Each structure stands twice: as C-alpha cells, then as structure tokens.
Short mmCIF file of C-alpha atoms in Angstrom, two decimals:
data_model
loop_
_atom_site.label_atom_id
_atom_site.label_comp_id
_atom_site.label_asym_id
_atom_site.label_seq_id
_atom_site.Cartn_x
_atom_site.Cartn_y
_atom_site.Cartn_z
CA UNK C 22 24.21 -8.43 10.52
CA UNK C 23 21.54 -6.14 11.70
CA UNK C 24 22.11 -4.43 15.89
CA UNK C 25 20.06 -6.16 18.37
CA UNK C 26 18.82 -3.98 21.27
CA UNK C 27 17.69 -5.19 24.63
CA UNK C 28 16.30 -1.92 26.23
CA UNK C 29 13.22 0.47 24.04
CA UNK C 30 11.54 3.06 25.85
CA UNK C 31 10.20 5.47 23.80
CA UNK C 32 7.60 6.78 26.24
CA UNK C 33 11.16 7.59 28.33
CA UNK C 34 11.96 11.54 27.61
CA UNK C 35 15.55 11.22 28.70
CA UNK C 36 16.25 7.96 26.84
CA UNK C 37 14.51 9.08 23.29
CA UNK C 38 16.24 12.78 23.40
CA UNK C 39 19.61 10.67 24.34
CA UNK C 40 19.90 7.56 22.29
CA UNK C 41 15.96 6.27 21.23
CA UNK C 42 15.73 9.58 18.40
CA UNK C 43 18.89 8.84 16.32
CA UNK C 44 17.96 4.96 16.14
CA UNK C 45 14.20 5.17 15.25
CA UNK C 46 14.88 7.66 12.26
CA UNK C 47 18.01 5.41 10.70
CA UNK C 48 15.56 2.48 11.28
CA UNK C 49 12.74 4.54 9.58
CA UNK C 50 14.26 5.64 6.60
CA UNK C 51 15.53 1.69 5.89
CA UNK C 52 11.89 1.07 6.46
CA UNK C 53 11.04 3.82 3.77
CA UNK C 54 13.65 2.72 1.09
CA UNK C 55 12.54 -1.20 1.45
CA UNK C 56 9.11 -0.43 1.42
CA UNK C 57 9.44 1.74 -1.48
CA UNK C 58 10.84 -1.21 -3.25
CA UNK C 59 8.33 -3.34 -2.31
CA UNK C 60 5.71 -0.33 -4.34
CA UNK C 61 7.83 -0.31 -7.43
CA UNK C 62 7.49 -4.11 -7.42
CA UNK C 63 3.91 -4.47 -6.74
CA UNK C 64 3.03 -1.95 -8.90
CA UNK C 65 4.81 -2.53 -12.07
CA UNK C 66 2.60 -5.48 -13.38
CA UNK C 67 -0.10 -2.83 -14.16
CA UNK C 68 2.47 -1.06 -16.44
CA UNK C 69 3.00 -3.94 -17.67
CA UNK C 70 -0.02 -5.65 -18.81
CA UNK C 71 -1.72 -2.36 -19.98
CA UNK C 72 1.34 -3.12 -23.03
CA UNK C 73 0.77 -6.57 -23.01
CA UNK C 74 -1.47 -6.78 -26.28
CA UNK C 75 0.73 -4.08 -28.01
CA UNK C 76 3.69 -6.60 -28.37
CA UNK C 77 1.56 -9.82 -29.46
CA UNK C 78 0.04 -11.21 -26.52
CA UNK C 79 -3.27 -12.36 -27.15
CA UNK C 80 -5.28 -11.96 -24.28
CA UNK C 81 -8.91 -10.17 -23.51
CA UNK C 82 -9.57 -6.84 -21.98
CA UNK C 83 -11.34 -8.94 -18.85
CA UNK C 84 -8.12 -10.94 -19.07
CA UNK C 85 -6.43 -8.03 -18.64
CA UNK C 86 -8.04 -6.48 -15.49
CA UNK C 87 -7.73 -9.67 -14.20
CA UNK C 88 -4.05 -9.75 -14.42
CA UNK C 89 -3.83 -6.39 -12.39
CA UNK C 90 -5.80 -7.39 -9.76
CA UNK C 91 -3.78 -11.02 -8.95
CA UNK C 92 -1.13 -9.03 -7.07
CA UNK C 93 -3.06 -7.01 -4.74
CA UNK C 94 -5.13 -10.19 -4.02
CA UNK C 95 -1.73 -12.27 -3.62
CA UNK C 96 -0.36 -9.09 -1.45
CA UNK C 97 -3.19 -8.91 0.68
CA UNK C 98 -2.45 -12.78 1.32
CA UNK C 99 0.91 -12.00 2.03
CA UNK C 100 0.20 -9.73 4.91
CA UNK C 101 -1.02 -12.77 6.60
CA UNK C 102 2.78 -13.97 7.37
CA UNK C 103 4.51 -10.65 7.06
CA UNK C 104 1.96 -9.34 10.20
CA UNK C 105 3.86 -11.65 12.82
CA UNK C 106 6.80 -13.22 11.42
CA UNK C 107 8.84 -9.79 11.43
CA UNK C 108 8.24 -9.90 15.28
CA UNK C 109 9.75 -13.68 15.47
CA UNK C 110 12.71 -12.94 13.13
CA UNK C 111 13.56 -9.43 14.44
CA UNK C 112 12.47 -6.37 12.28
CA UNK C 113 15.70 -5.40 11.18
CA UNK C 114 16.58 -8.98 9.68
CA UNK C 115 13.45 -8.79 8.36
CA UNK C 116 14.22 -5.80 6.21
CA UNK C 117 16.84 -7.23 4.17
CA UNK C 118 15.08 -10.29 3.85
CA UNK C 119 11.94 -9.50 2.67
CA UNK C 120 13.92 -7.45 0.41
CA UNK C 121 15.83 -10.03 -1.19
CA UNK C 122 12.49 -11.74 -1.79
CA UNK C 123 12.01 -9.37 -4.56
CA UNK C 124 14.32 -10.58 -6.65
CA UNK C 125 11.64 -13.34 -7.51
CA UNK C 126 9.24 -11.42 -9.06
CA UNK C 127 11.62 -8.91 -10.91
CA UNK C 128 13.95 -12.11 -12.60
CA UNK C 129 10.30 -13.84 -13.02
CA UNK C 130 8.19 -11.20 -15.30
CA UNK C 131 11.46 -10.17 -17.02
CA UNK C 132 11.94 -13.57 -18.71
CA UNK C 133 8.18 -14.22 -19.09
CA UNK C 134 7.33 -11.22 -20.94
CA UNK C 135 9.86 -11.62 -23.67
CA UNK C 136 7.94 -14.26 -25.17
CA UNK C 137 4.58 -13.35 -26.50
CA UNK C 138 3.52 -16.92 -26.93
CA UNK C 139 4.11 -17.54 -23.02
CA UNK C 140 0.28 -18.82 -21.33
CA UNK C 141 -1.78 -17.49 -19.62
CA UNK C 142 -1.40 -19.10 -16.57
CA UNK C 143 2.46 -18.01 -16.86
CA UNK C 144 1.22 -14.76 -16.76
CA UNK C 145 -1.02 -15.31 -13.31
CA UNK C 146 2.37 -16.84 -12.32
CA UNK C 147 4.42 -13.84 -12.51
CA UNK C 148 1.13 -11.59 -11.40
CA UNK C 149 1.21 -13.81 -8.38
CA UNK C 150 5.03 -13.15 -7.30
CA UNK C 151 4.72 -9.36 -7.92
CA UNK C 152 2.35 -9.67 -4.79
CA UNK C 153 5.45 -10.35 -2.74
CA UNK C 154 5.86 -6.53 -2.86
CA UNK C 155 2.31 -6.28 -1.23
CA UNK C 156 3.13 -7.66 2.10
CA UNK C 157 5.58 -5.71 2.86
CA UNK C 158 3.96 -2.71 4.86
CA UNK C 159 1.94 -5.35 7.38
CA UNK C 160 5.62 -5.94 9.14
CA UNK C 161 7.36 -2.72 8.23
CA UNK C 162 4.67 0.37 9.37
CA UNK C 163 4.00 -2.18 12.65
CA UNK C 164 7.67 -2.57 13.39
CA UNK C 165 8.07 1.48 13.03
CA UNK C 166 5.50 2.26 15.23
CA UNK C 167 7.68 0.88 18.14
CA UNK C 168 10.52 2.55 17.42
CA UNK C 169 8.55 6.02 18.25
CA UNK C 170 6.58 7.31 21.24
CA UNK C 171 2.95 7.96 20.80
CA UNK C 172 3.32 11.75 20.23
CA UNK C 173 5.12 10.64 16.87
CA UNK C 174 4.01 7.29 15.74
CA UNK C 175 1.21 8.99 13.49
CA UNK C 176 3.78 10.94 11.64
CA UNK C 177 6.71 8.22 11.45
CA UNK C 178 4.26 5.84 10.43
CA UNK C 179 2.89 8.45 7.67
CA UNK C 180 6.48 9.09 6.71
CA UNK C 181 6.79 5.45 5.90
CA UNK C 182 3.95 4.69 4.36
CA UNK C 183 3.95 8.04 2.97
CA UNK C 184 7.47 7.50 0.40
CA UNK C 185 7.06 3.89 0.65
CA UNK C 186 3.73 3.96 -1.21
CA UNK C 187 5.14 6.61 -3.65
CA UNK C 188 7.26 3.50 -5.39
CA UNK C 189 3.96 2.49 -6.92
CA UNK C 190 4.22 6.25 -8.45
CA UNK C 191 7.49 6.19 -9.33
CA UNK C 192 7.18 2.39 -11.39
CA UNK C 193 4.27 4.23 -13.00
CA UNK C 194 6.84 6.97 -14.30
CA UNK C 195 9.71 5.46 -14.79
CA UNK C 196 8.44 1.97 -16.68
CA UNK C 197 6.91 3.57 -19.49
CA UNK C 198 10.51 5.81 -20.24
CA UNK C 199 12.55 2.64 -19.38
CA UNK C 200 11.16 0.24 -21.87
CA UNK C 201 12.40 2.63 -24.83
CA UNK C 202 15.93 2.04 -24.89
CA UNK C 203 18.32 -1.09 -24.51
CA UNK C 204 19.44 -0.30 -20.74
CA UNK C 205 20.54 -3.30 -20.62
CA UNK C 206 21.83 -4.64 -24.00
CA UNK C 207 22.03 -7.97 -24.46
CA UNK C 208 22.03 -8.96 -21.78
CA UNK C 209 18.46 -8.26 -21.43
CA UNK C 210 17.05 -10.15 -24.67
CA UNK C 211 15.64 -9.11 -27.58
CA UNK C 212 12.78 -6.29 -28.28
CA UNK C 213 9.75 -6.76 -29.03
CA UNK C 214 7.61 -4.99 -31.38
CA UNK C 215 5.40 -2.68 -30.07
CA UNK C 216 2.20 -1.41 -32.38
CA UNK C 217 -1.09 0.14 -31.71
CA UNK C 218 -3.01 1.81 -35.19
CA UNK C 219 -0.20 3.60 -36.62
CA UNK C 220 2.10 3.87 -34.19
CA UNK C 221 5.20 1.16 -33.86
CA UNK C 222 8.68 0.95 -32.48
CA UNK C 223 10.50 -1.53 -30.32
CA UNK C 224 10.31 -2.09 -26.64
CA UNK C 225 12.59 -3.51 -24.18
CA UNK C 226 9.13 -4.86 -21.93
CA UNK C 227 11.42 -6.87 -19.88
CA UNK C 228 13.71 -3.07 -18.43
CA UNK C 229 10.28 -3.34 -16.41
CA UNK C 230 11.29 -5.49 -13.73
CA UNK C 231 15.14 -5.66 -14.42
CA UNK C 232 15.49 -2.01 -13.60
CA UNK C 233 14.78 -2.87 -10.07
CA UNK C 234 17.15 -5.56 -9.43
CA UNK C 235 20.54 -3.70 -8.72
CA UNK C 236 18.36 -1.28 -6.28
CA UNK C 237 17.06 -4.24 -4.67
CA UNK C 238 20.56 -5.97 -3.71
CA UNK C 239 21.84 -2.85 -2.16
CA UNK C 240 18.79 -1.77 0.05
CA UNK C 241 18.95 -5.43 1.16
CA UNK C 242 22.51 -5.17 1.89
CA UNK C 243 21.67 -1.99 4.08
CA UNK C 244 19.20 -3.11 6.18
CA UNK C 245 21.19 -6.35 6.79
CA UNK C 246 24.07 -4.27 7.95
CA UNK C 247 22.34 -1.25 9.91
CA UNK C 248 19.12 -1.99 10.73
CA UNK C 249 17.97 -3.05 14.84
CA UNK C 250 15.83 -5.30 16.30
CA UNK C 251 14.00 -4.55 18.74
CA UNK C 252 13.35 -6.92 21.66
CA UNK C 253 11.08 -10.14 20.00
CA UNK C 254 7.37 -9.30 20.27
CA UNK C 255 6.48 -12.65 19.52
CA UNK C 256 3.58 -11.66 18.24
CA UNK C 257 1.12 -14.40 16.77
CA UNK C 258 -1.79 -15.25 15.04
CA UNK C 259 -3.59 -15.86 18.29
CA UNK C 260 -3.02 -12.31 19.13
CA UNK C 261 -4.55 -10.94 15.83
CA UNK C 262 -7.18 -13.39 16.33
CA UNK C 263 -7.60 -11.93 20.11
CA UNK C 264 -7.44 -8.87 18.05
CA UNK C 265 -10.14 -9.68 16.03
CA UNK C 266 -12.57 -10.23 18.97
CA UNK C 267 -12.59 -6.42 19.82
CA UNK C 268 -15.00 -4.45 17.60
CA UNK C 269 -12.77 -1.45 17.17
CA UNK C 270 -10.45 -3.55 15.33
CA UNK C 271 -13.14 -3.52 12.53
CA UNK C 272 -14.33 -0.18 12.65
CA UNK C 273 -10.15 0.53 11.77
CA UNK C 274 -10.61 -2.26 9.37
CA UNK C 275 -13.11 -0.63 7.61
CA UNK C 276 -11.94 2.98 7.42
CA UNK C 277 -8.17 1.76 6.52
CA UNK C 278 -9.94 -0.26 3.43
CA UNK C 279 -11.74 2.84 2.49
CA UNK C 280 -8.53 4.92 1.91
CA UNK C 281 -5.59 2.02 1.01
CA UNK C 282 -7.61 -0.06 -0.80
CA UNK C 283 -8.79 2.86 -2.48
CA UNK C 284 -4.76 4.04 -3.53
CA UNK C 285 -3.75 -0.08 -4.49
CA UNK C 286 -7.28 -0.35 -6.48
CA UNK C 287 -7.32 2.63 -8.44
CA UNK C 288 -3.42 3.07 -9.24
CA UNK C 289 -3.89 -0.65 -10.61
CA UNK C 290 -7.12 0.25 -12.81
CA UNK C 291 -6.41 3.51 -13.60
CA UNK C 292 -4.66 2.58 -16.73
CA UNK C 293 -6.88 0.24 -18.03
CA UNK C 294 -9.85 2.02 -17.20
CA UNK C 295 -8.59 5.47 -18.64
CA UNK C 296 -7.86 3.20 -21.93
CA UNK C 297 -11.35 2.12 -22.01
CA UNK C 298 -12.88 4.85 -21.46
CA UNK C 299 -10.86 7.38 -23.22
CA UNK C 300 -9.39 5.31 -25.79
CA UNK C 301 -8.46 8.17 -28.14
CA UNK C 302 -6.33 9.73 -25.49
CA UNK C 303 -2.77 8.67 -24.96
CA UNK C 304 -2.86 8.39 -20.44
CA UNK C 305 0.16 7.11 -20.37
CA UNK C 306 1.94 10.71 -19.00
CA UNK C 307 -0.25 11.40 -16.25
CA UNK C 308 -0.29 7.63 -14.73
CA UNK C 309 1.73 8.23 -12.15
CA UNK C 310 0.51 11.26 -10.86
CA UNK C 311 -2.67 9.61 -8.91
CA UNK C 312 -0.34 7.60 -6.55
CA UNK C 313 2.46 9.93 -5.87
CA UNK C 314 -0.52 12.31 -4.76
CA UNK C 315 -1.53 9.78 -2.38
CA UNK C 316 1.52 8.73 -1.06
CA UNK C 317 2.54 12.26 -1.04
CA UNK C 318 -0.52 13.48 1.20
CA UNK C 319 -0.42 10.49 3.35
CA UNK C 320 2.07 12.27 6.01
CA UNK C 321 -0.81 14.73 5.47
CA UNK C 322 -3.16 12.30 7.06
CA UNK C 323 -0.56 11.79 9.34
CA UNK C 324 0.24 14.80 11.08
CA UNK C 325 -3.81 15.57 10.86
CA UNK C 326 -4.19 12.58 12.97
CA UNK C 327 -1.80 13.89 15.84
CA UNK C 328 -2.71 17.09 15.97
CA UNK C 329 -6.74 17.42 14.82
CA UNK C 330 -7.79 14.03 15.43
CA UNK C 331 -7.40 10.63 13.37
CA UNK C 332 -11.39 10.26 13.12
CA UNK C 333 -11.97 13.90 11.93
CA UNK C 334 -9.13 13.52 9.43
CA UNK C 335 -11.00 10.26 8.36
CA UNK C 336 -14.57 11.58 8.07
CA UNK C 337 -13.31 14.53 5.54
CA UNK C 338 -11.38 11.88 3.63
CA UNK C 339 -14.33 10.05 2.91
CA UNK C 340 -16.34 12.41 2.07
CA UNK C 341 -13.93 13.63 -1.13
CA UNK C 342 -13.45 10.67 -2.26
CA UNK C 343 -17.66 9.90 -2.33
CA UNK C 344 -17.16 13.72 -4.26
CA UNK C 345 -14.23 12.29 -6.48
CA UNK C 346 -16.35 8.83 -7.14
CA UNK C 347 -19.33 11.23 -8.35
CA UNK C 348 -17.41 13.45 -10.17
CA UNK C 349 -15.57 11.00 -12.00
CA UNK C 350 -18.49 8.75 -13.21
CA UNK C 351 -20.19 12.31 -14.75
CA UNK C 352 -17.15 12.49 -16.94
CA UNK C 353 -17.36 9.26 -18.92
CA UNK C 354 -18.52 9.84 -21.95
CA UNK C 355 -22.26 8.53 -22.79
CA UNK C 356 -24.97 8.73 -25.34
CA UNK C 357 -23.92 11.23 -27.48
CA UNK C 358 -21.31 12.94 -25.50
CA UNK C 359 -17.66 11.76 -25.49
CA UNK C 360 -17.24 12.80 -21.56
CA UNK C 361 -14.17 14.92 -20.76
CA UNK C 362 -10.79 13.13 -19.96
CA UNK C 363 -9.30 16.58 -18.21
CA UNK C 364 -12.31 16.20 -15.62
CA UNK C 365 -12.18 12.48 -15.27
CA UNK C 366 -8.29 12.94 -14.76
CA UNK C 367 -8.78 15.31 -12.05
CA UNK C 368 -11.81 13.79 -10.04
CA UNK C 369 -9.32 11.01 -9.97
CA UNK C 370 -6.14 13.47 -8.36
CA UNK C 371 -9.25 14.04 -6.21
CA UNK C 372 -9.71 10.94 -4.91
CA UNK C 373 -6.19 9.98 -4.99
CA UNK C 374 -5.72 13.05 -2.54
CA UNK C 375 -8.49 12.61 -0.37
CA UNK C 376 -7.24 8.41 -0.16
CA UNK C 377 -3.64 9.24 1.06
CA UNK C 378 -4.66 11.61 3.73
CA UNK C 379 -7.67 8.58 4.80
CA UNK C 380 -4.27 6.25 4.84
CA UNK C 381 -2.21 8.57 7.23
CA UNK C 382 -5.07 9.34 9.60
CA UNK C 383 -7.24 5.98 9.83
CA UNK C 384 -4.37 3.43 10.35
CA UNK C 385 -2.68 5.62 12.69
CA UNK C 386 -6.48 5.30 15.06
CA UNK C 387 -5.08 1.72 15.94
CA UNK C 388 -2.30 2.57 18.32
CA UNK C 389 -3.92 5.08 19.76
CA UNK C 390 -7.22 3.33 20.59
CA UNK C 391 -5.50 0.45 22.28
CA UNK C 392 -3.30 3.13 24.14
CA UNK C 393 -5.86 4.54 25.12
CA UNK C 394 -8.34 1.61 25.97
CA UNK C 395 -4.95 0.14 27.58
CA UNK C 396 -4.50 3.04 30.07
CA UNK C 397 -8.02 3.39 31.57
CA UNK C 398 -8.04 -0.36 31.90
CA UNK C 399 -4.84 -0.27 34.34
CA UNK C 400 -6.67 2.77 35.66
CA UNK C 401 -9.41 0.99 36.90
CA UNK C 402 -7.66 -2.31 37.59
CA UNK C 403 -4.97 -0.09 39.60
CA UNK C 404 -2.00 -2.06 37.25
CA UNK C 405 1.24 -0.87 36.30
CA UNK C 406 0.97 1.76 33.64
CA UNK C 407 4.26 0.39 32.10
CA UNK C 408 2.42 -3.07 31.38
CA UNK C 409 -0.48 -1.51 30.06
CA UNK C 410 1.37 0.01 27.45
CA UNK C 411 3.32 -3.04 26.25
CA UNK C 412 -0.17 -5.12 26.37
CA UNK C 413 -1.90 -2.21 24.24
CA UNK C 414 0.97 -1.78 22.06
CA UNK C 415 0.92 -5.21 21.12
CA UNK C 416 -2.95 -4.79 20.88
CA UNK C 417 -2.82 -1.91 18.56
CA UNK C 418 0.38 -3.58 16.24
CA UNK C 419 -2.65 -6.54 16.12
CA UNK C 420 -5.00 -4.38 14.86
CA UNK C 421 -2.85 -2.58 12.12
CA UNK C 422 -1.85 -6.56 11.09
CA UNK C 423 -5.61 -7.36 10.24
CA UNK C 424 -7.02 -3.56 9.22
CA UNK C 425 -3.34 -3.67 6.71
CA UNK C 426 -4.57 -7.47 5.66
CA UNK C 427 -7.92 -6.85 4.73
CA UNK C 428 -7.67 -3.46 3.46
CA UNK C 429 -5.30 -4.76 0.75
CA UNK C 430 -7.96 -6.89 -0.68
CA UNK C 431 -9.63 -3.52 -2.09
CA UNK C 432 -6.73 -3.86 -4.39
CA UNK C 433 -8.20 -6.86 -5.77
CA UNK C 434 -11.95 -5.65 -5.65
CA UNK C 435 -11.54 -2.36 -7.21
CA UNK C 436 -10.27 -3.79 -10.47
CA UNK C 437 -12.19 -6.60 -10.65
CA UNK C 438 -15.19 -4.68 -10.19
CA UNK C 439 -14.54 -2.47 -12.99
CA UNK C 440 -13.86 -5.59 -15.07
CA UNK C 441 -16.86 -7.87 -14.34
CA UNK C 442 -18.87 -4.29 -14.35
CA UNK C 443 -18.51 -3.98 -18.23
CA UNK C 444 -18.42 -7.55 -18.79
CA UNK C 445 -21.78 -7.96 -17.57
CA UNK C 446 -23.71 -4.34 -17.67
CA UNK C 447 -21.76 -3.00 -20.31
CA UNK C 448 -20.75 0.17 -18.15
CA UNK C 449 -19.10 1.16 -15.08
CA UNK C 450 -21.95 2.48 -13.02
CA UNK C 451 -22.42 -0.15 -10.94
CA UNK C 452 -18.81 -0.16 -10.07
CA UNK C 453 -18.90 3.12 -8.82
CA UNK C 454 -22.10 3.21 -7.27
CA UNK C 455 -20.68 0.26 -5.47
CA UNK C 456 -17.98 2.74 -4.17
CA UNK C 457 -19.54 5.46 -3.36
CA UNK C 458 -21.92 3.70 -1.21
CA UNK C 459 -18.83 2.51 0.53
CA UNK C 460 -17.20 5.68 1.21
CA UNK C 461 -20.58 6.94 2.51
CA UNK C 462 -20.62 4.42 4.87
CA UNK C 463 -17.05 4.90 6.03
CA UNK C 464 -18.03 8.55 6.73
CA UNK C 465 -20.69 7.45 9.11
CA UNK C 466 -18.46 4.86 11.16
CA UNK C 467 -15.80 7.27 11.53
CA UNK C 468 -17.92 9.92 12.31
CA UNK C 469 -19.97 8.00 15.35
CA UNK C 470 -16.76 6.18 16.77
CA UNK C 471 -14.00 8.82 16.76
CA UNK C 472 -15.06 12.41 15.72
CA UNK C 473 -18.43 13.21 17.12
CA UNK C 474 -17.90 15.23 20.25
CA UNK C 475 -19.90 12.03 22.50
CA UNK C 476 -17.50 9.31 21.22
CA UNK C 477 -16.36 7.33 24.14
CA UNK C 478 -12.93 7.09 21.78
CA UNK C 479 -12.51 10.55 20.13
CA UNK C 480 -8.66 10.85 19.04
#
C-alpha cells in the first residue's frame, strides 16, 4: 500500500535537495498518469456521441449537445468530494482509488452503446459516470502543490495539469482510429453499422471506453504501491466555506473559469459545433489538436506565473482568447458566404492556446496569494512564520478546491450555450457574444487585482 510520511518541509533547503526532491517528482508523475486517465475518460463521451446518430441512434442535434455537456456538469459536481476527501484518505491512497473508479464509466458506455435502441436516459446514465473523470484534478493538482516549495508549485502544478489535461487530446485522437478495427474480438460484441450519405463501414463504438480499461488497472496498481501520503490535512468543507468568505477566492474563481472552463467547454463542443457549422467538412482529424494545445501550453502558463507574474500571464490570456472568440464567429459562414473552416479551425488553436497558458498561470495565483496574505499577517501579529505557512497553505489548497469546482461548470455552459443558442436564435452569436463579454471581463479583474503596478497583491 501507498508510503506514509510523517515529516514535509518543502520550504526546508537541506531537506528538499536531500530527500523532499526525489519524492515530490515520483508522486507527481503518478499524479500526471492518473489524471491523464481521468481526461481520456471524461473526454471520450464527446467522441462518442458526435457518432451516435451514424450507427442508428435516434436522437436530436440539441439532444446531442446535451449529452456532451452532462459530464462536465457531473465533473464539476464531483470536485465537491474529491476537494477534501483526498486530504482525509491520504493522497496517495487516493490515487489508486479514484483510479479504479474509472472502471465504471469505461464497462458502462461500452455495453450501452452497442445497442442502438438503448434510451435516452441510458445515455444521460453513462454521460453521468464519464464525469467521474472530472473530479479528479480538485484532489490531485491540490495534493501536488504540497509536495513542492513555493518557488516550484506553479510549475509542478502546470506539469500536472499540463499532461493530465492532454488525455482529453489524446481520447480525441485515438477514439476515432480505435473504433475501426476489432481490438478486441469478441469479446467486445458485435459492430455496428456506421453510415453518413455515402459513406458506410462497421464500427467497433464500444473500443471507445474498453481501450482504457487495461491502462486503468495498472496506473491504479501503481499509485497503490508507490505513491505517499502526506501528513492528513483534514481539510473540510468548513474550510472551503471559510474559503469562500475571502474575496480573492472569487477573483481566482473567476479567472480559473475563464481559461479551464474554456479548454473542458470547447474540446466538448468543438465537434459538434464544427459539424454544424461546417457540415461538408470531415473535422474529425484535427479534433484533438485544440486540447493537446492547451494542455500542452499550460506548463507555459505555469512557468509565466513564477517567473513574470500569475496576473500578467492571466491578463494576456484573456485577451487572445476575446481575439480567438472574435475571430472565430467571423468565420462561420452566413448569408451568402460559406465562412472558411481553415480560419475557424485556427481562431480555435487560438483560443485553445491562449486557455492553457490562463490554466497554468491563474490557478497557480491561489497559493501564492494566501502565502503571501499568510506571511504579512504573522508579520504584523508577530506569529511564527512556520504556522503561517501551514494556515495559508491550507487557505490557498481551499481556494484551488472552489476556483477547480466552479470553473468546471464552464464545461457544462459552453456547450449548452451553443445548443440552446441555435435552438432558439437560430445562430451562434449570442453564444459567443456571451463569451467574449466574459473574457473581457476576466481581463479587467486580473488586471486591477494582480498585474497593475498599485495592486496590493501583484504576483
């Protein structure tokens, strides 16, 4: 079973260089692996229900953008438990745990989607268990940032969330090549038929989520076996709710939706959305180049936080992806004019970009703040420094619990605004306008809070 430790003190030069280095990066990269699990997991329903109708399911295209946006809504939920029990059970026995959890949702859509005369409400079953995979980074990212001093937590926690996020990139690559060939024989079931105009050829729809399940066994085996926990935190929902009472926590909140609710909305719509706006264009290659951009650039935001400042870092992100949102809407095609996929594809890398580095550099604000607020409360209190870190690490693992809870719920607004958009105005300027207001005024909190040269908090 997972190494308990007793003794952490990262802040220590002589105990990180001599034991507290090696530890924190094998605990890191189990973090990375799980979490990356967790992406392929959460992610994969979107691949999957942009092929629903193709094999005989009769459902709607707002039936459809419904679908995709049950597991970020169900993830964000999630995050509610994940953000303290991880501190009760130890993080390291957490790991292989919440692993093991995804077996649920793999066994669960592979069985449902072999039968195309399954409900509906089977289908917002199996939607609901792929948001498992969505509360996995409100325990992992807060139990890495403890493992690492201050200097490094923006990077380590980038890292993370970083090649953890890049699963949702990966399902987006691999699903569509996996579903052509019997990887699993019969074991697996039988194909289905898979036709759109002239095109048609069996699919094994179900390699979807049973691709994941021997990877998921052995990571959970791994972290069981060499992952530590570090001394309980106890940390509750009394302290998020303490948390909560502090207005910084919602300026975070705010920024950290701008940039990850921005990656889980638009990897989940992008599909649909390029299928209903572009509908003679075959998307399908380029799917899962959005997200791995983002999760790709997030170390980005990252390091940008730790060495040019997390609110600086934020205010340019937010500002491309208000470009990107622009951009993007002026290639749809309109009266007259069929718009130009190539552009809309790559005001979308835009945004993808800009989101990733917003992830890296606004959630990394949250330890640092509390630090920060921590030490020149003991200052003026004359308390012991030591304490003051523990009480505004614990602050600042609070505040990444509620800005990772509520920022997931972008997953569920992004592509339910594009739905109920065209359902009701018959286009999808609203929805963006919607955004792009947003962003705009993300630039302006980060900009007055943490990057203008008065801020009382500029880091």
């Amino acid at each position: 079973m997972t190494v308990s430790i007793k003794r952490w003190e990262p802040e220590n030069p002589i105990f990180w260089l001599s034991r507290g280095r090696g530890i924190a990066r094998r605990n890191l990269w189990l973090s990375i692996f799980s979490l990356h699990l967790n992406f392929n997991i959460w992610m994969m329903w979107s691949m999957v229900v942009v092929n629903l109708p193709a094999v005989g399911f009769l459902i709607s295209s707002q039936q459809q953008f419904l679908l995709v946006s049950i597991p970020p809504l169900v993830g964000a939920l999630m995050r509610l438990i994940y953000s303290w029990i991880w501190s009760w059970v130890g993080g390291g026995l957490w790991l292989g745990l919440s692993t093991l959890l995804l077996l649920l949702p793999a066994w669960g859509v592979g069985a449902v989607v072999t039968d195309i005369s399954s409900p509906f409400w089977q289908l917002l079953l199996v939607a609901g268990l792929c948001g498992i995979g969505g509360g996995a980074s409100a325990s992992h990212l807060s139990n890495t940032s403890f493992f690492f001093p201050s200097s490094e937590k923006g990077l380590a926690m980038g890292l993370n969330a970083g090649f953890g996020n890049l699963g949702a990139s990966v399902a987006q690559l691999l699903i569509p090549l996996c579903i052509l060939f019997p990887l699993f024989g019969g074991w697996a079931g039988e194909p289905q038929v898979w036709g759109r105009g002239g095109d048609v050829h069996f699919v094994w729809l179900q390699n979807a989520a049973y691709l994941w399940l021997p990877a998921i066994l052995l990571i959970a085996l791994a972290c069981l076996l060499y992952a530590h926990d570090l001394p309980k935190l106890r940390i509750t929902p009394r302290d998020q709710l303490d948390a909560m009472k502090d207005a910084h926590t919602w300026y975070i909140c705010l920024l950290y939706m701008g940039s990850y609710g921005t990656f889980l909305g638009f990897a989940a719509a992008f599909p649909l959305l390029a299928r209903s706006m572009f509908p003679l264009v075959d998307a399908s290659p380029y799917l899962f180049v959005g997200p791995m951009v983002c999760a790709l650039s997030r170390p980005l935001g990252g390091w940008m936080g730790d060495r040019v400042g997390g609110g600086i870092a934020t205010v340019i992100s937010n500002l491309a992806m208000a470009l990107g949102t622009v951009g993007a809407y002026l290639s749809l095609p309109a009266s007259g004019d069929g718009g130009s996929f190539w552009l809309f594809l790559a005001m979308f890398q835009l945004i993808f970009f800009a989101a990733g580095v917003g992830n890296g550099s606004s959630y990394q604000l949250a330890p640092k703040v509390f630090l920060i607020l921590a030490g020149r409360e003991a200052q003026r209190l004359g308390t012991d420094p030591r304490l003051a870190y523990l009480r505004g690490g614990r602050r600042g693992a609070s505040a990444m619990n509620v800005s990772s809870v509520l920022a997931a719920f972008g997953g569920f607004v992004i592509p339910k605004a594009f739905g109920s958009s065209l359902n009701w105005f018959g286009g999808v300027l609203p929805a963006f306008a919607m955004f792009f207001a947003f962003y705009l005024l993300c630039t302006a909190v980060a900009w007055w809070q943490y990057s203008r040269p008065q801020a009382a908090l500029r880091c």
